[in-house]
Amino acid sequence: SEDEEALTYFEEYVRLLELDPQLNLHEQAQICFTKGIIAKMKENFEAALSLYGQALHMFNIMFDGKHEKIASIHFDIGCVRSELGHFRAALHHFGICLSQRREWLGFDH
């Protein structure tokens, strides 16, 4: 199926990234984010939250909390929280994502 094929590509992407023994913070954050996607696709939601949290922490350090990637991670955390039935937490993360995107893209985008 397409989902299984996508999962295989994500896993191979992470495997290739991890071959580099001298990863910088951006690459480490990208690995955590991609592993979060993999965990979410496998419905391992607790692992996904942990990995997204690690990625969010690293991207916040790099971009001082202001970057599209940070907004995207908040959206993904919101999706996982929603899957777990944590609707208030999900709304919190969706709200952060929305406010950041409105700040960068404007209300009409």
mmCIF file of C-alpha atoms in Angstrom:
data_model
loop_
_atom_site.group_PDB
_atom_site.id
_atom_site.type_symbol
_atom_site.label_atom_id
_atom_site.label_comp_id
_atom_site.label_asym_id
_atom_site.label_seq_id
_atom_site.Cartn_x
_atom_site.Cartn_y
_atom_site.Cartn_z
ATOM 1 C CA SER A 1 0.000 0.000 0.000
ATOM 2 C CA GLU A 2 1.010 3.640 -0.289
ATOM 3 C CA ASP A 3 1.255 3.991 3.508
ATOM 4 C CA GLU A 4 3.656 1.064 3.764
ATOM 5 C CA GLU A 5 5.747 2.463 0.920
ATOM 6 C CA ALA A 6 5.879 5.894 2.576
ATOM 7 C CA LEU A 7 6.842 4.296 5.876
ATOM 8 C CA THR A 8 9.687 2.427 4.158
ATOM 9 C CA TYR A 9 10.983 5.679 2.634
ATOM 10 C CA PHE A 10 10.853 7.494 5.977
ATOM 11 C CA GLU A 11 12.695 4.656 7.709
ATOM 12 C CA GLU A 12 15.373 4.588 5.011
ATOM 13 C CA TYR A 13 15.749 8.373 5.211
ATOM 14 C CA VAL A 14 16.378 8.144 8.961
ATOM 15 C CA ARG A 15 18.781 5.237 8.500
ATOM 16 C CA LEU A 16 20.820 7.230 5.993
ATOM 17 C CA LEU A 17 20.871 10.358 8.175
ATOM 18 C CA GLU A 18 22.085 8.364 11.152
ATOM 19 C CA LEU A 19 25.091 7.075 9.192
ATOM 20 C CA ASP A 20 26.812 10.444 9.637
ATOM 21 C CA PRO A 21 28.823 10.322 12.883
ATOM 22 C CA GLN A 22 28.992 14.129 13.133
ATOM 23 C CA LEU A 23 25.388 15.233 13.034
ATOM 24 C CA ASN A 24 24.626 18.861 13.754
ATOM 25 C CA LEU A 25 21.653 19.996 15.831
ATOM 26 C CA HIS A 26 19.454 20.573 12.772
ATOM 27 C CA GLU A 27 20.083 17.045 11.506
ATOM 28 C CA GLN A 28 19.424 15.574 14.956
ATOM 29 C CA ALA A 29 16.167 17.525 15.167
ATOM 30 C CA GLN A 30 15.162 16.351 11.702
ATOM 31 C CA ILE A 31 15.834 12.734 12.704
ATOM 32 C CA CYS A 32 13.629 13.087 15.797
ATOM 33 C CA PHE A 33 10.888 14.710 13.730
ATOM 34 C CA THR A 34 11.016 11.976 11.082
ATOM 35 C CA LYS A 35 11.041 9.237 13.729
ATOM 36 C CA GLY A 36 7.963 10.946 15.198
ATOM 37 C CA ILE A 37 6.241 10.684 11.824
ATOM 38 C CA ILE A 38 7.145 6.988 11.662
ATOM 39 C CA ALA A 39 5.846 6.359 15.186
ATOM 40 C CA LYS A 40 2.607 8.232 14.373
ATOM 41 C CA MET A 41 2.131 6.195 11.197
ATOM 42 C CA LYS A 42 2.592 3.015 13.255
ATOM 43 C CA GLU A 43 0.075 4.374 15.791
ATOM 44 C CA ASN A 44 2.723 4.397 18.517
ATOM 45 C CA PHE A 45 1.399 7.708 19.778
ATOM 46 C CA GLU A 46 3.351 7.971 23.042
ATOM 47 C CA ALA A 47 6.639 7.483 21.177
ATOM 48 C CA ALA A 48 5.514 10.017 18.567
ATOM 49 C CA LEU A 49 4.838 12.603 21.291
ATOM 50 C CA SER A 50 8.241 12.016 22.841
ATOM 51 C CA LEU A 51 10.047 12.308 19.510
ATOM 52 C CA TYR A 52 8.074 15.379 18.435
ATOM 53 C CA GLY A 53 8.838 16.931 21.829
ATOM 54 C CA GLN A 54 12.561 16.357 21.367
ATOM 55 C CA ALA A 55 12.440 17.782 17.844
ATOM 56 C CA LEU A 56 10.441 20.799 19.047
ATOM 57 C CA HIS A 57 12.994 21.483 21.776
ATOM 58 C CA MET A 58 15.899 21.377 19.323
ATOM 59 C CA PHE A 59 14.164 23.496 16.664
ATOM 60 C CA ASN A 60 13.199 26.045 19.356
ATOM 61 C CA ILE A 61 16.874 26.334 20.289
ATOM 62 C CA MET A 62 17.897 26.821 16.668
ATOM 63 C CA PHE A 63 15.149 29.235 15.626
ATOM 64 C CA ASP A 64 14.216 30.958 18.904
ATOM 65 C CA GLY A 65 10.673 29.626 18.636
ATOM 66 C CA LYS A 66 9.970 31.312 15.299
ATOM 67 C CA HIS A 67 10.004 29.023 12.299
ATOM 68 C CA GLU A 68 7.523 27.177 10.114
ATOM 69 C CA LYS A 69 8.990 23.846 11.286
ATOM 70 C CA ILE A 70 8.000 24.698 14.858
ATOM 71 C CA ALA A 71 4.440 25.457 13.758
ATOM 72 C CA SER A 72 4.353 22.156 11.858
ATOM 73 C CA ILE A 73 5.509 20.200 14.891
ATOM 74 C CA HIS A 74 2.812 21.834 17.014
ATOM 75 C CA PHE A 75 0.274 20.732 14.406
ATOM 76 C CA ASP A 76 1.601 17.152 14.502
ATOM 77 C CA ILE A 77 1.539 17.101 18.302
ATOM 78 C CA GLY A 78 -2.049 18.346 18.151
ATOM 79 C CA CYS A 79 -2.971 15.507 15.787
ATOM 80 C CA VAL A 80 -1.430 12.909 18.092
ATOM 81 C CA ARG A 81 -3.040 14.423 21.186
ATOM 82 C CA SER A 82 -6.376 14.297 19.374
ATOM 83 C CA GLU A 83 -5.856 10.612 18.529
ATOM 84 C CA LEU A 84 -5.251 9.955 22.226
ATOM 85 C CA GLY A 85 -8.422 11.811 23.191
ATOM 86 C CA HIS A 86 -6.492 14.687 24.806
ATOM 87 C CA PHE A 87 -8.608 17.311 23.101
ATOM 88 C CA ARG A 88 -7.681 20.348 25.244
ATOM 89 C CA ALA A 89 -3.982 19.643 24.738
ATOM 90 C CA ALA A 90 -4.641 19.139 21.021
ATOM 91 C CA LEU A 91 -6.445 22.491 20.786
ATOM 92 C CA HIS A 92 -3.560 24.160 22.595
ATOM 93 C CA HIS A 93 -1.055 22.921 20.001
ATOM 94 C CA PHE A 94 -3.370 23.659 17.071
ATOM 95 C CA GLY A 95 -3.778 27.184 18.446
ATOM 96 C CA ILE A 96 -0.017 27.724 18.625
ATOM 97 C CA CYS A 97 0.361 26.440 15.082
ATOM 98 C CA LEU A 98 -2.419 28.677 13.785
ATOM 99 C CA SER A 99 -1.175 31.818 15.522
ATOM 100 C CA GLN A 100 2.383 31.287 14.254
ATOM 101 C CA ARG A 101 1.226 30.685 10.699
ATOM 102 C CA ARG A 102 -1.055 33.727 10.780
ATOM 103 C CA GLU A 103 1.857 35.814 12.037
ATOM 104 C CA TRP A 104 4.047 34.739 9.089
ATOM 105 C CA LEU A 105 1.478 34.300 6.334
ATOM 106 C CA GLY A 106 -1.231 36.759 7.312
ATOM 107 C CA PHE A 107 -4.948 36.167 7.813
ATOM 108 C CA ASP A 108 -5.778 35.937 4.127
ATOM 109 C CA HIS A 109 -3.451 33.055 3.285
#
